[in-house]
mmCIF file of N, CA and C in Angstrom:
data_model
loop_
_atom_site.group_PDB
_atom_site.id
_atom_site.type_symbol
_atom_site.label_atom_id
_atom_site.label_comp_id
_atom_site.label_asym_id
_atom_site.label_seq_id
_atom_site.Cartn_x
_atom_site.Cartn_y
_atom_site.Cartn_z
ATOM 1 N N MET A 1 -17.458 60.408 80.590
ATOM 2 C CA MET A 1 -17.023 60.606 79.245
ATOM 3 C C MET A 1 -17.597 59.485 78.390
ATOM 4 N N ALA A 2 -18.059 59.876 77.292
ATOM 5 C CA ALA A 2 -18.673 58.893 76.407
ATOM 6 C C ALA A 2 -17.623 58.249 75.545
ATOM 7 N N MET A 3 -17.824 57.005 75.284
ATOM 8 C CA MET A 3 -16.934 56.290 74.397
ATOM 9 C C MET A 3 -17.721 55.903 73.166
ATOM 10 N N SER A 4 -17.073 56.153 72.082
ATOM 11 C CA SER A 4 -17.744 55.860 70.831
ATOM 12 C C SER A 4 -17.547 54.390 70.495
ATOM 13 N N MET A 5 -18.583 53.802 70.109
ATOM 14 C CA MET A 5 -18.482 52.404 69.696
ATOM 15 C C MET A 5 -18.092 52.362 68.231
ATOM 16 N N GLY A 6 -17.616 51.303 67.796
ATOM 17 C CA GLY A 6 -17.017 51.133 66.496
ATOM 18 C C GLY A 6 -17.921 51.471 65.334
ATOM 19 N N SER A 7 -17.389 51.236 64.196
ATOM 20 C CA SER A 7 -18.119 51.537 62.981
ATOM 21 C C SER A 7 -19.002 50.345 62.611
ATOM 22 N N ASP A 8 -19.283 50.198 61.385
ATOM 23 C CA ASP A 8 -20.196 49.166 60.914
ATOM 24 C C ASP A 8 -19.664 47.750 61.086
ATOM 25 N N ASP A 9 -18.351 47.611 61.194
ATOM 26 C CA ASP A 9 -17.802 46.249 61.242
ATOM 27 C C ASP A 9 -17.901 45.632 62.624
ATOM 28 N N GLY A 10 -18.417 46.356 63.601
ATOM 29 C CA GLY A 10 -18.680 45.769 64.893
ATOM 30 C C GLY A 10 -17.559 45.901 65.897
ATOM 31 N N GLU A 11 -16.439 46.518 65.530
ATOM 32 C CA GLU A 11 -15.346 46.680 66.490
ATOM 33 C C GLU A 11 -15.555 47.952 67.294
ATOM 34 N N PRO A 12 -15.285 47.899 68.572
ATOM 35 C CA PRO A 12 -15.451 49.113 69.381
ATOM 36 C C PRO A 12 -14.282 50.089 69.150
ATOM 37 N N MET A 13 -14.576 51.402 69.112
ATOM 38 C CA MET A 13 -13.534 52.440 69.017
ATOM 39 C C MET A 13 -13.163 52.828 70.431
ATOM 40 N N MET A 14 -11.898 52.861 70.687
ATOM 41 C CA MET A 14 -11.440 53.158 72.029
ATOM 42 C C MET A 14 -10.919 54.602 72.151
ATOM 43 N N GLU A 15 -11.445 55.521 71.411
ATOM 44 C CA GLU A 15 -11.038 56.915 71.505
ATOM 45 C C GLU A 15 -11.992 57.655 72.426
ATOM 46 N N MET A 16 -11.435 58.492 73.315
ATOM 47 C CA MET A 16 -12.245 59.253 74.251
ATOM 48 C C MET A 16 -12.718 60.537 73.580
ATOM 49 N N ASN A 17 -13.939 60.890 73.813
ATOM 50 C CA ASN A 17 -14.483 62.129 73.297
ATOM 51 C C ASN A 17 -14.049 63.252 74.232
ATOM 52 N N THR A 18 -13.117 64.127 73.793
ATOM 53 C CA THR A 18 -12.546 65.177 74.654
ATOM 54 C C THR A 18 -13.267 66.511 74.521
ATOM 55 N N THR A 19 -14.253 66.618 73.690
ATOM 56 C CA THR A 19 -14.953 67.883 73.509
ATOM 57 C C THR A 19 -15.589 68.378 74.805
ATOM 58 N N PRO A 20 -16.289 67.546 75.578
ATOM 59 C CA PRO A 20 -16.842 68.060 76.840
ATOM 60 C C PRO A 20 -15.752 68.473 77.840
ATOM 61 N N LEU A 21 -14.639 67.772 77.829
ATOM 62 C CA LEU A 21 -13.537 68.107 78.725
ATOM 63 C C LEU A 21 -12.965 69.481 78.381
ATOM 64 N N ILE A 22 -12.789 69.755 77.107
ATOM 65 C CA ILE A 22 -12.271 71.058 76.676
ATOM 66 C C ILE A 22 -13.268 72.151 77.008
ATOM 67 N N ASP A 23 -14.549 71.890 76.823
ATOM 68 C CA ASP A 23 -15.573 72.884 77.159
ATOM 69 C C ASP A 23 -15.546 73.220 78.641
ATOM 70 N N VAL A 24 -15.431 72.208 79.478
ATOM 71 C CA VAL A 24 -15.393 72.443 80.926
ATOM 72 C C VAL A 24 -14.148 73.230 81.302
ATOM 73 N N MET A 25 -13.033 72.908 80.707
ATOM 74 C CA MET A 25 -11.779 73.612 81.007
ATOM 75 C C MET A 25 -11.863 75.080 80.579
ATOM 76 N N LEU A 26 -12.455 75.361 79.426
ATOM 77 C CA LEU A 26 -12.611 76.748 78.990
ATOM 78 C C LEU A 26 -13.534 77.521 79.921
ATOM 79 N N VAL A 27 -14.601 76.907 80.373
ATOM 80 C CA VAL A 27 -15.510 77.577 81.304
ATOM 81 C C VAL A 27 -14.798 77.855 82.616
ATOM 82 N N LEU A 28 -14.035 76.891 83.114
ATOM 83 C CA LEU A 28 -13.283 77.101 84.352
ATOM 84 C C LEU A 28 -12.245 78.209 84.193
ATOM 85 N N LEU A 29 -11.583 78.263 83.057
ATOM 86 C CA LEU A 29 -10.594 79.306 82.808
ATOM 87 C C LEU A 29 -11.253 80.684 82.788
ATOM 88 N N ILE A 30 -12.376 80.804 82.129
ATOM 89 C CA ILE A 30 -13.083 82.085 82.074
ATOM 90 C C ILE A 30 -13.552 82.488 83.469
ATOM 91 N N MET A 31 -14.074 81.558 84.251
ATOM 92 C CA MET A 31 -14.512 81.867 85.611
ATOM 93 C C MET A 31 -13.330 82.288 86.477
ATOM 94 N N PHE A 32 -12.203 81.642 86.308
ATOM 95 C CA PHE A 32 -11.009 81.988 87.078
ATOM 96 C C PHE A 32 -10.539 83.405 86.736
ATOM 97 N N ILE A 33 -10.543 83.751 85.468
ATOM 98 C CA ILE A 33 -10.125 85.099 85.039
ATOM 99 C C ILE A 33 -11.079 86.156 85.577
ATOM 100 N N ILE A 34 -12.357 85.864 85.576
ATOM 101 C CA ILE A 34 -13.342 86.834 86.048
ATOM 102 C C ILE A 34 -13.227 87.049 87.555
ATOM 103 N N THR A 35 -12.949 85.982 88.295
ATOM 104 C CA THR A 35 -12.941 86.095 89.750
ATOM 105 C C THR A 35 -11.621 86.607 90.323
ATOM 106 N N ILE A 36 -10.586 86.761 89.527
ATOM 107 C CA ILE A 36 -9.324 87.304 90.030
ATOM 108 C C ILE A 36 -9.531 88.778 90.355
ATOM 109 N N PRO A 37 -9.177 89.195 91.561
ATOM 110 C CA PRO A 37 -9.360 90.614 91.896
ATOM 111 C C PRO A 37 -8.376 91.476 91.110
ATOM 112 N N ILE A 38 -8.800 92.682 90.861
ATOM 113 C CA ILE A 38 -7.936 93.620 90.135
ATOM 114 C C ILE A 38 -6.776 93.990 91.039
ATOM 115 N N GLN A 39 -5.610 94.013 90.493
ATOM 116 C CA GLN A 39 -4.405 94.320 91.260
ATOM 117 C C GLN A 39 -4.425 95.792 91.659
ATOM 118 N N THR A 40 -4.666 96.053 92.920
ATOM 119 C CA THR A 40 -4.731 97.435 93.386
ATOM 120 C C THR A 40 -3.566 97.799 94.287
ATOM 121 N N HIS A 41 -2.746 96.845 94.600
ATOM 122 C CA HIS A 41 -1.603 97.131 95.475
ATOM 123 C C HIS A 41 -0.524 97.845 94.664
ATOM 124 N N ALA A 42 -0.086 98.984 95.170
ATOM 125 C CA ALA A 42 0.949 99.761 94.478
ATOM 126 C C ALA A 42 1.904 100.335 95.507
ATOM 127 N N VAL A 43 3.139 100.455 95.116
ATOM 128 C CA VAL A 43 4.153 101.070 95.959
ATOM 129 C C VAL A 43 4.503 102.412 95.344
ATOM 130 N N LYS A 44 4.304 103.465 96.103
ATOM 131 C CA LYS A 44 4.587 104.809 95.606
ATOM 132 C C LYS A 44 6.058 105.116 95.865
ATOM 133 N N ILE A 45 6.768 105.458 94.808
ATOM 134 C CA ILE A 45 8.182 105.807 94.913
ATOM 135 C C ILE A 45 8.392 107.123 94.185
ATOM 136 N N ASP A 46 9.035 108.044 94.857
ATOM 137 C CA ASP A 46 9.377 109.308 94.222
ATOM 138 C C ASP A 46 10.714 109.138 93.510
ATOM 139 N N LEU A 47 10.658 109.054 92.204
ATOM 140 C CA LEU A 47 11.866 108.885 91.411
ATOM 141 C C LEU A 47 12.444 110.247 91.067
ATOM 142 N N PRO A 48 13.761 110.336 90.981
ATOM 143 C CA PRO A 48 14.349 111.628 90.608
ATOM 144 C C PRO A 48 14.021 111.965 89.166
ATOM 145 N N GLN A 49 13.791 113.222 88.937
ATOM 146 C CA GLN A 49 13.468 113.687 87.601
ATOM 147 C C GLN A 49 14.753 114.076 86.889
ATOM 148 N N ASN A 50 14.864 113.693 85.644
ATOM 149 C CA ASN A 50 16.049 113.992 84.858
ATOM 150 C C ASN A 50 15.777 115.217 83.995
ATOM 151 N N ALA A 51 15.383 116.282 84.638
ATOM 152 C CA ALA A 51 15.092 117.511 83.918
ATOM 153 C C ALA A 51 16.329 118.399 83.916
ATOM 154 N N PRO A 52 16.635 119.003 82.787
ATOM 155 C CA PRO A 52 17.789 119.891 82.766
ATOM 156 C C PRO A 52 17.525 121.125 83.614
ATOM 157 N N PRO A 53 18.559 121.657 84.247
ATOM 158 C CA PRO A 53 18.342 122.840 85.072
ATOM 159 C C PRO A 53 17.899 124.032 84.220
ATOM 160 N N THR A 54 17.075 124.875 84.823
ATOM 161 C CA THR A 54 16.555 126.011 84.067
ATOM 162 C C THR A 54 17.636 127.031 83.784
ATOM 163 N N ASP A 55 18.525 127.252 84.740
ATOM 164 C CA ASP A 55 19.626 128.182 84.502
ATOM 165 C C ASP A 55 20.890 127.369 84.270
ATOM 166 N N SER A 56 21.375 127.387 83.063
ATOM 167 C CA SER A 56 22.530 126.581 82.704
ATOM 168 C C SER A 56 23.798 127.223 83.253
ATOM 169 N N VAL A 57 24.592 126.418 83.924
ATOM 170 C CA VAL A 57 25.855 126.899 84.473
ATOM 171 C C VAL A 57 27.007 126.612 83.518
ATOM 172 N N ILE A 58 26.689 126.028 82.373
ATOM 173 C CA ILE A 58 27.722 125.677 81.404
ATOM 174 C C ILE A 58 27.674 126.668 80.254
ATOM 175 N N ASP A 59 28.764 127.352 80.068
ATOM 176 C CA ASP A 59 28.889 128.309 78.971
ATOM 177 C C ASP A 59 29.260 127.522 77.718
ATOM 178 N N PRO A 60 28.577 127.725 76.600
ATOM 179 C CA PRO A 60 28.890 126.959 75.395
ATOM 180 C C PRO A 60 30.204 127.368 74.740
ATOM 181 N N VAL A 61 30.832 128.464 75.177
ATOM 182 C CA VAL A 61 32.082 128.924 74.564
ATOM 183 C C VAL A 61 33.278 128.559 75.423
ATOM 184 N N LYS A 62 33.272 128.980 76.698
ATOM 185 C CA LYS A 62 34.387 128.653 77.589
ATOM 186 C C LYS A 62 33.906 128.580 79.022
ATOM 187 N N ASN A 63 34.511 127.680 79.781
ATOM 188 C CA ASN A 63 34.217 127.513 81.195
ATOM 189 C C ASN A 63 35.530 127.566 81.957
ATOM 190 N N LYS A 64 35.469 128.040 83.193
ATOM 191 C CA LYS A 64 36.685 128.209 83.974
ATOM 192 C C LYS A 64 36.584 127.415 85.272
ATOM 193 N N VAL A 65 37.554 126.529 85.481
ATOM 194 C CA VAL A 65 37.675 125.782 86.719
ATOM 195 C C VAL A 65 38.846 126.385 87.471
ATOM 196 N N ALA A 66 38.583 126.875 88.671
ATOM 197 C CA ALA A 66 39.628 127.491 89.482
ATOM 198 C C ALA A 66 39.678 126.805 90.838
ATOM 199 N N ILE A 67 40.862 126.830 91.438
ATOM 200 C CA ILE A 67 41.052 126.279 92.774
ATOM 201 C C ILE A 67 41.739 127.350 93.600
ATOM 202 N N ASP A 68 41.128 127.712 94.734
ATOM 203 C CA ASP A 68 41.748 128.743 95.556
ATOM 204 C C ASP A 68 42.768 128.117 96.509
ATOM 205 N N ALA A 69 43.392 128.945 97.321
ATOM 206 C CA ALA A 69 44.463 128.485 98.207
ATOM 207 C C ALA A 69 43.958 127.473 99.240
ATOM 208 N N GLY A 70 42.690 127.554 99.597
ATOM 209 C CA GLY A 70 42.121 126.611 100.558
ATOM 210 C C GLY A 70 41.698 125.288 99.954
ATOM 211 N N GLY A 71 41.797 125.142 98.643
ATOM 212 C CA GLY A 71 41.417 123.897 97.981
ATOM 213 C C GLY A 71 39.976 123.858 97.525
ATOM 214 N N VAL A 72 39.292 124.985 97.537
ATOM 215 C CA VAL A 72 37.891 125.045 97.095
ATOM 216 C C VAL A 72 37.866 125.139 95.569
ATOM 217 N N ILE A 73 37.151 124.225 94.949
ATOM 218 C CA ILE A 73 37.034 124.178 93.487
ATOM 219 C C ILE A 73 35.850 125.038 93.080
ATOM 220 N N THR A 74 36.028 125.871 92.069
ATOM 221 C CA THR A 74 34.928 126.699 91.573
ATOM 222 C C THR A 74 34.758 126.470 90.072
ATOM 223 N N TRP A 75 33.511 126.508 89.640
ATOM 224 C CA TRP A 75 33.152 126.400 88.220
ATOM 225 C C TRP A 75 32.511 127.720 87.836
ATOM 226 N N ASN A 76 33.166 128.484 86.998
ATOM 227 C CA ASN A 76 32.705 129.809 86.587
ATOM 228 C C ASN A 76 32.356 130.673 87.806
ATOM 229 N N GLY A 77 33.130 130.537 88.877
ATOM 230 C CA GLY A 77 32.958 131.346 90.072
ATOM 231 C C GLY A 77 32.089 130.740 91.152
ATOM 232 N N ALA A 78 31.386 129.658 90.877
ATOM 233 C CA ALA A 78 30.508 129.022 91.866
ATOM 234 C C ALA A 78 31.227 127.825 92.485
ATOM 235 N N PRO A 79 31.285 127.722 93.817
ATOM 236 C CA PRO A 79 31.969 126.591 94.443
ATOM 237 C C PRO A 79 31.227 125.280 94.191
ATOM 238 N N ILE A 80 32.008 124.236 93.879
ATOM 239 C CA ILE A 80 31.452 122.912 93.582
ATOM 240 C C ILE A 80 32.340 121.850 94.222
ATOM 241 N N ASP A 81 31.876 120.605 94.200
ATOM 242 C CA ASP A 81 32.700 119.481 94.639
ATOM 243 C C ASP A 81 33.101 118.655 93.421
ATOM 244 N N LEU A 82 33.850 117.571 93.641
ATOM 245 C CA LEU A 82 34.357 116.778 92.512
ATOM 246 C C LEU A 82 33.234 116.086 91.738
ATOM 247 N N LEU A 83 32.186 115.641 92.430
ATOM 248 C CA LEU A 83 31.069 114.990 91.746
ATOM 249 C C LEU A 83 30.354 115.971 90.819
ATOM 250 N N THR A 84 30.137 117.180 91.300
ATOM 251 C CA THR A 84 29.490 118.200 90.471
ATOM 252 C C THR A 84 30.382 118.572 89.303
ATOM 253 N N LEU A 85 31.694 118.627 89.537
ATOM 254 C CA LEU A 85 32.630 118.901 88.444
ATOM 255 C C LEU A 85 32.519 117.833 87.368
ATOM 256 N N ARG A 86 32.434 116.583 87.785
ATOM 257 C CA ARG A 86 32.301 115.478 86.829
ATOM 258 C C ARG A 86 31.019 115.629 86.009
ATOM 259 N N GLN A 87 29.916 116.005 86.663
ATOM 260 C CA GLN A 87 28.640 116.174 85.956
ATOM 261 C C GLN A 87 28.705 117.351 84.982
ATOM 262 N N TYR A 88 29.305 118.461 85.409
ATOM 263 C CA TYR A 88 29.431 119.616 84.524
ATOM 264 C C TYR A 88 30.298 119.297 83.315
ATOM 265 N N LEU A 89 31.362 118.547 83.531
ATOM 266 C CA LEU A 89 32.231 118.177 82.405
ATOM 267 C C LEU A 89 31.487 117.290 81.416
ATOM 268 N N GLN A 90 30.713 116.345 81.933
ATOM 269 C CA GLN A 90 29.938 115.478 81.038
ATOM 270 C C GLN A 90 28.905 116.276 80.260
ATOM 271 N N GLN A 91 28.254 117.236 80.930
ATOM 272 C CA GLN A 91 27.261 118.057 80.239
ATOM 273 C C GLN A 91 27.916 118.928 79.174
ATOM 274 N N SER A 92 29.097 119.458 79.476
ATOM 275 C CA SER A 92 29.760 120.318 78.493
ATOM 276 C C SER A 92 30.239 119.516 77.291
ATOM 277 N N LEU A 93 30.605 118.260 77.501
ATOM 278 C CA LEU A 93 31.047 117.433 76.371
ATOM 279 C C LEU A 93 29.878 116.974 75.502
ATOM 280 N N ARG A 94 28.653 117.043 76.019
ATOM 281 C CA ARG A 94 27.479 116.667 75.225
ATOM 282 C C ARG A 94 27.013 117.790 74.308
ATOM 283 N N LEU A 95 27.579 118.962 74.475
ATOM 284 C CA LEU A 95 27.210 120.078 73.599
ATOM 285 C C LEU A 95 27.698 119.791 72.186
ATOM 286 N N PRO A 96 27.071 120.394 71.174
ATOM 287 C CA PRO A 96 27.498 120.136 69.785
ATOM 288 C C PRO A 96 28.963 120.510 69.545
ATOM 289 N N VAL A 97 29.396 121.627 70.119
ATOM 290 C CA VAL A 97 30.794 122.038 70.008
ATOM 291 C C VAL A 97 31.357 122.086 71.421
ATOM 292 N N GLU A 98 32.458 121.366 71.639
ATOM 293 C CA GLU A 98 33.043 121.322 72.976
ATOM 294 C C GLU A 98 33.582 122.691 73.375
ATOM 295 N N PRO A 99 33.149 123.238 74.513
ATOM 296 C CA PRO A 99 33.657 124.534 74.947
ATOM 297 C C PRO A 99 35.074 124.399 75.506
ATOM 298 N N GLU A 100 35.803 125.509 75.468
ATOM 299 C CA GLU A 100 37.154 125.530 76.017
ATOM 300 C C GLU A 100 37.059 125.486 77.539
ATOM 301 N N LEU A 101 37.921 124.708 78.158
ATOM 302 C CA LEU A 101 37.966 124.620 79.606
ATOM 303 C C LEU A 101 39.250 125.285 80.083
ATOM 304 N N GLN A 102 39.107 126.339 80.866
ATOM 305 C CA GLN A 102 40.260 127.047 81.402
ATOM 306 C C GLN A 102 40.477 126.583 82.833
ATOM 307 N N PHE A 103 41.715 126.218 83.142
ATOM 308 C CA PHE A 103 42.062 125.683 84.460
ATOM 309 C C PHE A 103 43.018 126.647 85.138
ATOM 310 N N GLN A 104 42.637 127.117 86.348
ATOM 311 C CA GLN A 104 43.459 128.096 87.049
ATOM 312 C C GLN A 104 43.589 127.722 88.521
ATOM 313 N N PRO A 105 44.641 126.982 88.874
ATOM 314 C CA PRO A 105 44.880 126.713 90.292
ATOM 315 C C PRO A 105 45.675 127.850 90.923
ATOM 316 N N ASN A 106 45.455 128.093 92.197
ATOM 317 C CA ASN A 106 46.209 129.088 92.932
ATOM 318 C C ASN A 106 47.601 128.531 93.213
ATOM 319 N N ALA A 107 48.585 129.407 93.331
ATOM 320 C CA ALA A 107 49.957 128.969 93.579
ATOM 321 C C ALA A 107 50.092 128.304 94.943
ATOM 322 N N GLN A 108 49.229 128.627 95.902
ATOM 323 C CA GLN A 108 49.317 128.084 97.258
ATOM 324 C C GLN A 108 48.469 126.820 97.455
ATOM 325 N N THR A 109 47.782 126.369 96.425
ATOM 326 C CA THR A 109 46.922 125.191 96.523
ATOM 327 C C THR A 109 47.766 123.936 96.669
ATOM 328 N N ARG A 110 47.303 123.006 97.500
ATOM 329 C CA ARG A 110 48.001 121.728 97.657
ATOM 330 C C ARG A 110 47.931 120.956 96.342
ATOM 331 N N TYR A 111 49.027 120.275 96.031
ATOM 332 C CA TYR A 111 49.119 119.554 94.766
ATOM 333 C C TYR A 111 48.097 118.420 94.683
ATOM 334 N N VAL A 112 47.733 117.835 95.802
ATOM 335 C CA VAL A 112 46.788 116.713 95.808
ATOM 336 C C VAL A 112 45.444 117.150 95.221
ATOM 337 N N VAL A 113 44.982 118.324 95.587
ATOM 338 C CA VAL A 113 43.697 118.819 95.088
ATOM 339 C C VAL A 113 43.779 119.088 93.585
ATOM 340 N N VAL A 114 44.896 119.713 93.165
ATOM 341 C CA VAL A 114 45.085 119.998 91.737
ATOM 342 C C VAL A 114 45.130 118.690 90.947
ATOM 343 N N ASP A 115 45.817 117.698 91.496
ATOM 344 C CA ASP A 115 45.923 116.405 90.817
ATOM 345 C C ASP A 115 44.566 115.730 90.694
ATOM 346 N N GLU A 116 43.728 115.798 91.730
ATOM 347 C CA GLU A 116 42.391 115.195 91.659
ATOM 348 C C GLU A 116 41.537 115.863 90.584
ATOM 349 N N VAL A 117 41.608 117.187 90.508
ATOM 350 C CA VAL A 117 40.816 117.906 89.506
ATOM 351 C C VAL A 117 41.314 117.576 88.100
ATOM 352 N N LEU A 118 42.626 117.541 87.915
ATOM 353 C CA LEU A 118 43.166 117.193 86.595
ATOM 354 C C LEU A 118 42.808 115.758 86.209
ATOM 355 N N ALA A 119 42.771 114.855 87.184
ATOM 356 C CA ALA A 119 42.371 113.471 86.900
ATOM 357 C C ALA A 119 40.915 113.412 86.450
ATOM 358 N N GLU A 120 40.038 114.199 87.083
ATOM 359 C CA GLU A 120 38.629 114.234 86.662
ATOM 360 C C GLU A 120 38.493 114.789 85.247
ATOM 361 N N ILE A 121 39.285 115.818 84.945
ATOM 362 C CA ILE A 121 39.238 116.410 83.605
ATOM 363 C C ILE A 121 39.696 115.389 82.574
ATOM 364 N N LYS A 122 40.749 114.647 82.906
ATOM 365 C CA LYS A 122 41.260 113.635 81.966
ATOM 366 C C LYS A 122 40.254 112.501 81.796
ATOM 367 N N ARG A 123 39.636 112.031 82.898
ATOM 368 C CA ARG A 123 38.641 110.952 82.813
ATOM 369 C C ARG A 123 37.437 111.355 81.977
ATOM 370 N N ALA A 124 37.084 112.630 82.034
ATOM 371 C CA ALA A 124 35.928 113.102 81.267
ATOM 372 C C ALA A 124 36.226 113.118 79.771
ATOM 373 N N GLY A 125 37.495 113.217 79.393
ATOM 374 C CA GLY A 125 37.853 113.224 77.976
ATOM 375 C C GLY A 125 37.872 114.612 77.367
ATOM 376 N N VAL A 126 38.169 115.630 78.166
ATOM 377 C CA VAL A 126 38.224 117.001 77.663
ATOM 378 C C VAL A 126 39.424 117.135 76.724
ATOM 379 N N THR A 127 39.190 117.726 75.548
ATOM 380 C CA THR A 127 40.277 117.902 74.585
ATOM 381 C C THR A 127 40.705 119.354 74.463
ATOM 382 N N LYS A 128 39.838 120.275 74.842
ATOM 383 C CA LYS A 128 40.176 121.703 74.762
ATOM 384 C C LYS A 128 40.424 122.212 76.180
ATOM 385 N N LEU A 129 41.677 122.146 76.622
ATOM 386 C CA LEU A 129 42.037 122.539 77.975
ATOM 387 C C LEU A 129 43.139 123.582 77.903
ATOM 388 N N GLY A 130 42.971 124.651 78.661
ATOM 389 C CA GLY A 130 43.985 125.697 78.721
ATOM 390 C C GLY A 130 44.303 126.038 80.164
ATOM 391 N N PHE A 131 45.583 126.296 80.444
ATOM 392 C CA PHE A 131 46.015 126.689 81.782
ATOM 393 C C PHE A 131 46.088 128.203 81.843
ATOM 394 N N VAL A 132 45.480 128.788 82.872
ATOM 395 C CA VAL A 132 45.421 130.231 83.038
ATOM 396 C C VAL A 132 46.243 130.602 84.274
ATOM 397 N N GLY A 133 47.003 131.690 84.185
ATOM 398 C CA GLY A 133 47.730 132.191 85.340
ATOM 399 C C GLY A 133 49.071 131.552 85.565
ATOM 400 N N ASN A 134 49.734 131.091 84.502
ATOM 401 C CA ASN A 134 51.043 130.477 84.668
ATOM 402 C C ASN A 134 52.100 131.471 85.135
ATOM 403 N N GLU A 135 51.853 132.764 84.941
ATOM 404 C CA GLU A 135 52.824 133.771 85.334
ATOM 405 C C GLU A 135 53.013 133.841 86.853
ATOM 406 N N GLN A 136 52.034 133.369 87.628
ATOM 407 C CA GLN A 136 52.159 133.404 89.070
ATOM 408 C C GLN A 136 53.177 132.392 89.596
ATOM 409 N N TYR A 137 53.581 131.450 88.764
ATOM 410 C CA TYR A 137 54.552 130.439 89.192
ATOM 411 C C TYR A 137 55.990 130.843 88.834
ATOM 412 N N GLY A 138 56.181 131.974 88.223
ATOM 413 C CA GLY A 138 57.516 132.404 87.798
ATOM 414 C C GLY A 138 58.464 132.702 88.935
ATOM 415 N N ASN A 139 57.988 133.086 90.100
ATOM 416 C CA ASN A 139 58.843 133.461 91.215
ATOM 417 C C ASN A 139 59.239 132.291 92.091
ATOM 418 N N PHE A 140 58.750 131.105 91.824
ATOM 419 C CA PHE A 140 59.053 129.963 92.687
ATOM 420 C C PHE A 140 60.253 129.215 92.211
#
């Protein structure tokens, strides 16, 4: 590194000339960037697609949740489990107008199953709920 000597008065200047140092550093940086291999390592992961189903099982006017004597939950006649019920309820609440939900448990159904379904309906925040088939409980 060169050192500049003083001005006209004869005193030496003690400042280092950093221009060559910066030039060398820039050249090294450019060479380093050029020599880095292109990142070709990739991990292939099949992510689930969030596509709406082609055949909608949610009626925009009214949907019926029924429970038979064996405890099988059905949505508009199709058997489902509690997780699917939760998803259907969330999808129905995302509609512009909330559809009516009709609830029809069988008289012989265990209360535990009915209670679980009603808890899911309450957690979902359904406001339009109707009970169907209350006349079957008149003889008990």
